[in-house]
mmCIF file of C-alpha atoms and ligand atoms in Angstrom:
data_model
loop_
_atom_site.group_PDB
_atom_site.id
_atom_site.type_symbol
_atom_site.label_atom_id
_atom_site.label_comp_id
_atom_site.label_asym_id
_atom_site.label_seq_id
_atom_site.Cartn_x
_atom_site.Cartn_y
_atom_site.Cartn_z
ATOM 1 C CA UNK A 1 -1.912 -7.584 -14.789
ATOM 2 C CA UNK A 2 0.321 -6.025 -12.176
ATOM 3 C CA UNK A 3 0.417 -7.150 -8.563
ATOM 4 C CA UNK A 4 1.206 -4.832 -5.679
ATOM 5 C CA UNK A 5 1.714 -6.366 -2.230
ATOM 6 C CA UNK A 6 1.479 -4.085 0.789
ATOM 7 C CA UNK A 7 3.568 -5.270 3.746
ATOM 8 C CA UNK A 8 5.155 -4.466 7.062
ATOM 9 C CA UNK A 9 6.215 -6.695 9.941
ATOM 10 C CA UNK A 10 5.035 -3.967 12.310
ATOM 11 C CA UNK A 11 1.338 -3.650 13.055
ATOM 12 C CA UNK A 12 -0.683 -0.502 12.632
ATOM 13 C CA UNK A 13 1.713 1.245 10.252
ATOM 14 C CA UNK A 14 -0.942 1.795 7.570
ATOM 15 C CA UNK A 15 -0.809 -1.271 5.296
ATOM 16 C CA UNK A 16 -4.575 -1.466 4.983
ATOM 17 C CA UNK A 17 -4.945 2.289 4.580
ATOM 18 C CA UNK A 18 -2.460 2.264 1.703
ATOM 19 C CA UNK A 19 -3.829 -0.935 0.117
ATOM 20 C CA UNK A 20 -7.444 0.277 0.152
ATOM 21 C CA UNK A 21 -6.570 3.772 -1.071
ATOM 22 C CA UNK A 22 -4.382 2.510 -3.906
ATOM 23 C CA UNK A 23 -7.000 -0.016 -5.015
ATOM 24 C CA UNK A 24 -9.679 2.688 -5.003
ATOM 25 C CA UNK A 25 -7.476 5.273 -6.694
ATOM 26 C CA UNK A 26 -6.695 2.830 -9.506
ATOM 27 C CA UNK A 27 -10.367 1.821 -9.756
ATOM 28 C CA UNK A 28 -11.504 5.455 -9.936
ATOM 29 C CA UNK A 29 -8.909 5.967 -12.666
ATOM 30 C CA UNK A 30 -10.673 3.317 -14.765
ATOM 31 C CA UNK A 31 -8.580 0.225 -14.001
ATOM 32 C CA UNK A 32 -10.044 -3.217 -13.304
ATOM 33 C CA UNK A 33 -8.874 -3.838 -9.770
ATOM 34 C CA UNK A 34 -9.014 -6.775 -7.357
ATOM 35 C CA UNK A 35 -8.145 -6.352 -3.703
ATOM 36 C CA UNK A 36 -7.167 -9.589 -1.959
ATOM 37 C CA UNK A 37 -7.339 -9.474 1.825
ATOM 38 C CA UNK A 38 -5.159 -12.197 3.351
ATOM 39 C CA UNK A 39 -5.148 -10.675 6.836
ATOM 40 C CA UNK A 40 -7.428 -12.669 9.194
ATOM 41 C CA UNK A 41 -8.269 -9.326 10.853
ATOM 42 C CA UNK A 42 -10.124 -8.520 7.607
ATOM 43 C CA UNK A 43 -9.628 -4.764 7.936
ATOM 44 C CA UNK A 44 -9.570 -4.089 4.185
ATOM 45 C CA UNK A 45 -12.743 -6.169 3.936
ATOM 46 C CA UNK A 46 -14.406 -4.216 6.758
ATOM 47 C CA UNK A 47 -13.561 -0.997 4.964
ATOM 48 C CA UNK A 48 -14.725 -2.014 1.497
ATOM 49 C CA UNK A 49 -17.924 -3.584 2.865
ATOM 50 C CA UNK A 50 -18.844 -0.125 4.134
ATOM 51 C CA UNK A 51 -18.686 1.121 0.545
ATOM 52 C CA UNK A 52 -22.021 2.012 -1.041
ATOM 53 C CA UNK A 53 -20.888 2.515 -4.653
ATOM 54 C CA UNK A 54 -19.143 0.274 -7.202
ATOM 55 C CA UNK A 55 -15.548 -0.549 -6.334
ATOM 56 C CA UNK A 56 -12.740 -3.056 -6.725
ATOM 57 C CA UNK A 57 -13.509 -6.774 -6.560
ATOM 58 C CA UNK A 58 -12.899 -7.809 -2.961
ATOM 59 C CA UNK A 59 -11.631 -11.305 -2.151
ATOM 60 C CA UNK A 60 -11.225 -12.530 1.415
ATOM 61 C CA UNK A 61 -8.669 -15.295 1.172
ATOM 62 C CA UNK A 62 -5.515 -16.874 2.584
ATOM 63 C CA UNK A 63 -1.904 -16.801 1.498
ATOM 64 C CA UNK A 64 -2.106 -20.442 0.423
ATOM 65 C CA UNK A 65 -4.820 -19.643 -2.125
ATOM 66 C CA UNK A 66 -3.103 -16.605 -3.618
ATOM 67 C CA UNK A 67 -1.295 -18.401 -6.412
ATOM 68 C CA UNK A 68 -4.566 -19.692 -7.897
ATOM 69 C CA UNK A 69 -6.249 -16.338 -7.341
ATOM 70 C CA UNK A 70 -3.415 -14.519 -9.073
ATOM 71 C CA UNK A 71 -3.737 -16.811 -12.109
ATOM 72 C CA UNK A 72 -7.516 -16.423 -12.206
ATOM 73 C CA UNK A 73 -7.392 -12.629 -11.867
ATOM 74 C CA UNK A 74 -4.934 -12.452 -14.773
ATOM 75 C CA UNK A 75 -7.163 -14.679 -16.903
ATOM 76 C CA UNK A 76 -10.240 -12.628 -16.051
ATOM 77 C CA UNK A 77 -8.630 -9.448 -17.336
ATOM 78 C CA UNK A 78 -7.944 -7.558 -14.142
ATOM 79 C CA UNK A 79 -5.362 -4.789 -14.551
ATOM 80 C CA UNK A 80 -4.245 -4.644 -10.951
ATOM 81 C CA UNK A 81 -4.197 -7.015 -7.978
ATOM 82 C CA UNK A 82 -3.545 -5.347 -4.622
ATOM 83 C CA UNK A 83 -2.796 -7.698 -1.719
ATOM 84 C CA UNK A 84 -3.224 -6.486 1.859
ATOM 85 C CA UNK A 85 -1.134 -8.635 4.198
ATOM 86 C CA UNK A 86 -0.911 -9.242 7.950
ATOM 87 C CA UNK A 87 2.303 -8.388 9.814
ATOM 88 C CA UNK A 88 2.983 -12.110 10.365
ATOM 89 C CA UNK A 89 3.518 -15.010 9.744
ATOM 90 C CA UNK A 90 6.503 -14.253 7.585
ATOM 91 C CA UNK A 91 6.147 -17.422 5.484
ATOM 92 C CA UNK A 92 2.616 -16.424 4.438
ATOM 93 C CA UNK A 93 3.629 -12.876 3.608
ATOM 94 C CA UNK A 94 6.478 -14.338 1.520
ATOM 95 C CA UNK A 95 3.905 -16.282 -0.533
ATOM 96 C CA UNK A 96 2.268 -12.970 -1.402
ATOM 97 C CA UNK A 97 5.578 -11.244 -2.051
ATOM 98 C CA UNK A 98 6.551 -13.978 -4.488
ATOM 99 C CA UNK A 99 3.663 -12.880 -6.717
ATOM 100 C CA UNK A 100 4.484 -9.171 -6.506
ATOM 101 C CA UNK A 101 5.597 -6.908 -9.298
ATOM 102 C CA UNK A 102 6.117 -4.389 -6.536
ATOM 103 C CA UNK A 103 6.321 -4.898 -2.755
ATOM 104 C CA UNK A 104 5.385 -1.791 -0.813
ATOM 105 C CA UNK A 105 7.073 -1.636 2.591
ATOM 106 C CA UNK A 106 5.144 0.729 4.808
ATOM 107 C CA UNK A 107 6.916 2.524 7.649
ATOM 108 C CA UNK A 108 6.141 5.306 10.052
ATOM 109 C CA UNK A 109 9.034 7.678 10.611
ATOM 110 C CA UNK A 110 10.261 6.182 13.882
ATOM 111 C CA UNK A 111 13.324 4.186 14.906
ATOM 112 C CA UNK A 112 11.693 0.763 15.341
ATOM 113 C CA UNK A 113 9.552 0.871 12.179
ATOM 114 C CA UNK A 114 12.530 1.941 10.111
ATOM 115 C CA UNK A 115 14.792 -0.742 11.609
ATOM 116 C CA UNK A 116 12.152 -3.312 10.777
ATOM 117 C CA UNK A 117 11.870 -2.081 7.187
ATOM 118 C CA UNK A 118 15.634 -2.225 6.764
ATOM 119 C CA UNK A 119 15.467 -5.933 7.723
ATOM 120 C CA UNK A 120 12.480 -6.533 5.466
ATOM 121 C CA UNK A 121 14.353 -4.934 2.578
ATOM 122 C CA UNK A 122 16.781 -7.852 2.778
ATOM 123 C CA UNK A 123 13.882 -10.292 2.556
ATOM 124 C CA UNK A 124 12.564 -8.511 -0.554
ATOM 125 C CA UNK A 125 15.959 -8.808 -2.186
ATOM 126 C CA UNK A 126 16.332 -12.456 -1.141
ATOM 127 C CA UNK A 127 13.026 -13.209 -2.844
ATOM 128 C CA UNK A 128 14.242 -11.370 -5.932
ATOM 129 C CA UNK A 129 11.383 -8.880 -5.826
ATOM 130 C CA UNK A 130 11.230 -5.149 -6.468
ATOM 131 C CA UNK A 131 10.524 -3.085 -3.369
ATOM 132 C CA UNK A 132 9.478 0.452 -2.571
ATOM 133 C CA UNK A 133 9.364 2.021 0.877
ATOM 134 C CA UNK A 134 6.426 4.287 1.679
ATOM 135 C CA UNK A 135 6.635 6.581 4.693
ATOM 136 C CA UNK A 136 3.212 6.877 6.306
ATOM 137 C CA UNK A 137 1.767 8.851 9.194
ATOM 138 C CA UNK A 138 4.545 11.396 8.935
ATOM 139 C CA UNK A 139 4.041 14.634 10.852
ATOM 140 C CA UNK A 140 3.412 17.660 8.626
ATOM 141 C CA UNK A 141 6.278 19.697 7.249
ATOM 142 C CA UNK A 142 6.512 23.284 8.472
ATOM 143 C CA UNK A 143 7.101 25.927 5.816
ATOM 144 C CA UNK A 144 8.513 23.232 3.545
ATOM 145 C CA UNK A 145 10.927 21.945 6.203
ATOM 146 C CA UNK A 146 10.666 18.271 7.103
ATOM 147 C CA UNK A 147 10.382 17.361 10.796
ATOM 148 C CA UNK A 148 13.579 15.805 12.256
ATOM 149 C CA UNK A 149 11.846 12.408 12.625
ATOM 150 C CA UNK A 150 11.239 12.284 8.868
ATOM 151 C CA UNK A 151 14.789 13.365 8.030
ATOM 152 C CA UNK A 152 16.192 10.708 10.401
ATOM 153 C CA UNK A 153 13.936 8.055 8.867
ATOM 154 C CA UNK A 154 14.961 8.966 5.311
ATOM 155 C CA UNK A 155 18.630 8.787 6.282
ATOM 156 C CA UNK A 156 18.283 5.435 8.087
ATOM 157 C CA UNK A 157 16.196 3.870 5.313
ATOM 158 C CA UNK A 158 19.172 4.225 2.990
ATOM 159 C CA UNK A 159 20.729 1.259 4.844
ATOM 160 C CA UNK A 160 17.929 -0.933 3.506
ATOM 161 C CA UNK A 161 18.948 -0.093 -0.057
ATOM 162 C CA UNK A 162 15.384 0.073 -1.359
ATOM 163 C CA UNK A 163 14.088 3.262 -2.961
ATOM 164 C CA UNK A 164 11.778 5.571 -1.074
ATOM 165 C CA UNK A 165 8.536 6.636 -2.756
ATOM 166 C CA UNK A 166 8.766 10.177 -4.047
ATOM 167 C CA UNK A 167 5.596 10.985 -2.128
ATOM 168 C CA UNK A 168 5.206 10.210 1.580
ATOM 169 C CA UNK A 169 1.879 10.209 3.385
ATOM 170 C CA UNK A 170 1.285 12.483 6.349
ATOM 171 C CA UNK A 171 -0.865 11.794 9.347
ATOM 172 C CA UNK A 172 -4.246 13.152 8.261
ATOM 173 C CA UNK A 173 -7.776 12.820 9.583
ATOM 174 C CA UNK A 174 -9.094 12.354 6.023
ATOM 175 C CA UNK A 175 -7.495 8.885 5.824
ATOM 176 C CA UNK A 176 -9.301 7.786 8.974
ATOM 177 C CA UNK A 177 -12.686 9.149 7.874
ATOM 178 C CA UNK A 178 -12.357 7.763 4.356
ATOM 179 C CA UNK A 179 -11.396 4.226 5.364
ATOM 180 C CA UNK A 180 -14.370 3.983 7.724
ATOM 181 C CA UNK A 181 -16.664 4.534 4.722
ATOM 182 C CA UNK A 182 -14.826 2.380 2.200
ATOM 183 C CA UNK A 183 -13.800 5.339 0.087
ATOM 184 C CA UNK A 184 -10.468 6.790 -0.973
ATOM 185 C CA UNK A 185 -9.150 10.066 0.361
ATOM 186 C CA UNK A 186 -10.073 11.624 -2.999
ATOM 187 C CA UNK A 187 -13.630 10.306 -2.851
ATOM 188 C CA UNK A 188 -13.988 11.580 0.707
ATOM 189 C CA UNK A 189 -12.664 15.047 -0.130
ATOM 190 C CA UNK A 190 -11.313 15.624 -3.642
ATOM 191 C CA UNK A 191 -9.762 18.919 -2.574
ATOM 192 C CA UNK A 192 -7.872 17.498 0.402
ATOM 193 C CA UNK A 193 -4.126 17.340 0.690
ATOM 194 C CA UNK A 194 -4.540 13.628 1.420
ATOM 195 C CA UNK A 195 -6.191 13.195 -1.997
ATOM 196 C CA UNK A 196 -3.272 14.948 -3.688
ATOM 197 C CA UNK A 197 -0.607 12.947 -1.892
ATOM 198 C CA UNK A 198 -2.320 9.617 -2.570
ATOM 199 C CA UNK A 199 -2.629 10.538 -6.265
ATOM 200 C CA UNK A 200 1.086 11.372 -6.225
ATOM 201 C CA UNK A 201 1.953 8.037 -4.648
ATOM 202 C CA UNK A 202 -0.166 6.172 -7.225
ATOM 203 C CA UNK A 203 1.584 8.046 -10.059
ATOM 204 C CA UNK A 204 4.962 7.075 -8.622
ATOM 205 C CA UNK A 205 3.880 3.425 -8.358
ATOM 206 C CA UNK A 206 2.510 3.393 -11.906
ATOM 207 C CA UNK A 207 5.781 4.804 -13.165
ATOM 208 C CA UNK A 208 7.761 2.117 -11.338
ATOM 209 C CA UNK A 209 5.460 -0.578 -12.686
ATOM 210 C CA UNK A 210 5.881 0.920 -16.144
ATOM 211 C CA UNK A 211 2.171 1.282 -16.694
ATOM 212 C CA UNK A 212 -0.679 3.695 -17.185
ATOM 213 C CA UNK A 213 -3.495 1.439 -16.082
ATOM 214 C CA UNK A 214 -6.375 3.729 -16.961
ATOM 215 C CA UNK A 215 -4.964 4.209 -20.441
ATOM 216 C CA UNK A 216 -4.512 0.451 -20.817
ATOM 217 C CA UNK A 217 -8.225 -0.040 -20.249
ATOM 218 C CA UNK A 218 -9.330 2.670 -22.670
HETATM 219 N N1 LIG B 301 -1.679 8.568 7.043
HETATM 220 C C1 LIG B 301 -2.513 8.342 8.069
HETATM 221 N N2 LIG B 301 -3.082 9.366 8.733
HETATM 222 C C2 LIG B 301 -3.925 9.155 9.772
HETATM 223 N N3 LIG B 301 -4.256 7.941 10.233
HETATM 224 C C3 LIG B 301 -3.725 6.866 9.626
HETATM 225 C C4 LIG B 301 -2.840 7.001 8.503
HETATM 226 N N4 LIG B 301 -2.481 5.749 8.102
HETATM 227 C C5 LIG B 301 -3.115 4.903 8.924
HETATM 228 N N5 LIG B 301 -3.850 5.551 9.831
HETATM 229 C C6 LIG B 301 -4.646 4.981 10.933
HETATM 230 O O1 LIG B 301 -3.787 4.147 11.701
HETATM 231 C C7 LIG B 301 -4.468 2.962 12.096
HETATM 232 C C8 LIG B 301 -3.724 1.740 11.549
HETATM 233 O O2 LIG B 301 -3.804 1.799 10.134
HETATM 234 P P1 LIG B 301 -3.983 0.467 9.274
HETATM 235 O O3 LIG B 301 -5.066 -0.370 9.826
HETATM 236 O O4 LIG B 301 -4.061 0.891 7.863
HETATM 237 O O5 LIG B 301 -2.571 -0.199 9.580
HETATM 238 P P2 LIG B 301 -2.124 -1.709 9.289
HETATM 239 O O6 LIG B 301 -0.648 -1.680 9.094
HETATM 240 O O7 LIG B 301 -2.950 -2.274 8.214
HETATM 241 O O8 LIG B 301 -2.473 -2.411 10.662
HETATM 242 P P3 LIG B 301 -2.463 -4.009 10.940
HETATM 243 O O9 LIG B 301 -1.019 -4.354 11.180
HETATM 244 O O10 LIG B 301 -3.305 -4.136 12.160
HETATM 245 O O11 LIG B 301 -3.027 -4.681 9.731
HETATM 246 C C9 LIG B 301 -5.900 3.100 11.573
HETATM 247 O O12 LIG B 301 -6.692 3.649 12.596
HETATM 248 C C10 LIG B 301 -5.764 4.085 10.417
HETATM 249 O O13 LIG B 301 -6.952 4.822 10.194
HETATM 250 MG MG1 LIG B 302 -4.076 -4.025 8.129
#
């Protein structure tokens, strides 16, 4: 089993959006997926409870119970554990990160988010984990040219030393509609650009984890 922990010390950057979409994308690809929601806001839970079709196993829990949950999920044959975290407290997020095969650091392309991710990159390294930065809520590119905010963010993120996902997520209405119904962007609209970019991000993550989860299950 692989464990992906979705984090950011900033609120509202898209942790839950990414966690729910990745869990659903992996599930729709045939993987056995558990989503653990350790954020007392319970946003991932609110989203998945709106779901009307089969989906990932959803566990509302706390950071302190994650170690046991991680062991149990491995024993029970899950392929993927996705953990959606709150922005704070740092010590609780660290408990989740300690279990991670991959820590996703979510950032919008703005100065303060990026500065925060650069600091968090140090924490990932200190914990000896593997990290990946995902740019979310980026404005659209125009004729293939990235907006200056995205170019500045990409440049500044280099100071954190963690790799940037090959696919960034743009600000798109599909993500907001989909999450309100407990479905992935692809389930909401399979032909949407959001569906394509989320599939691209999942492929990148699978490659970094060294897995093909759907194939593993077959
Ligand atoms: N790529 C995107 N395009 C459009 N809207 C987005 C995108 N990502 C997130 N959002 C919206 O931004 C808001 C915050 O997203 P989300 O709840 O996923 O962030 P979060 O980091 O989990 O927040 P919190 O820190 O409160 O847990 C939500 O309304 C969500 O629908
Ligand atoms: Mg959240």
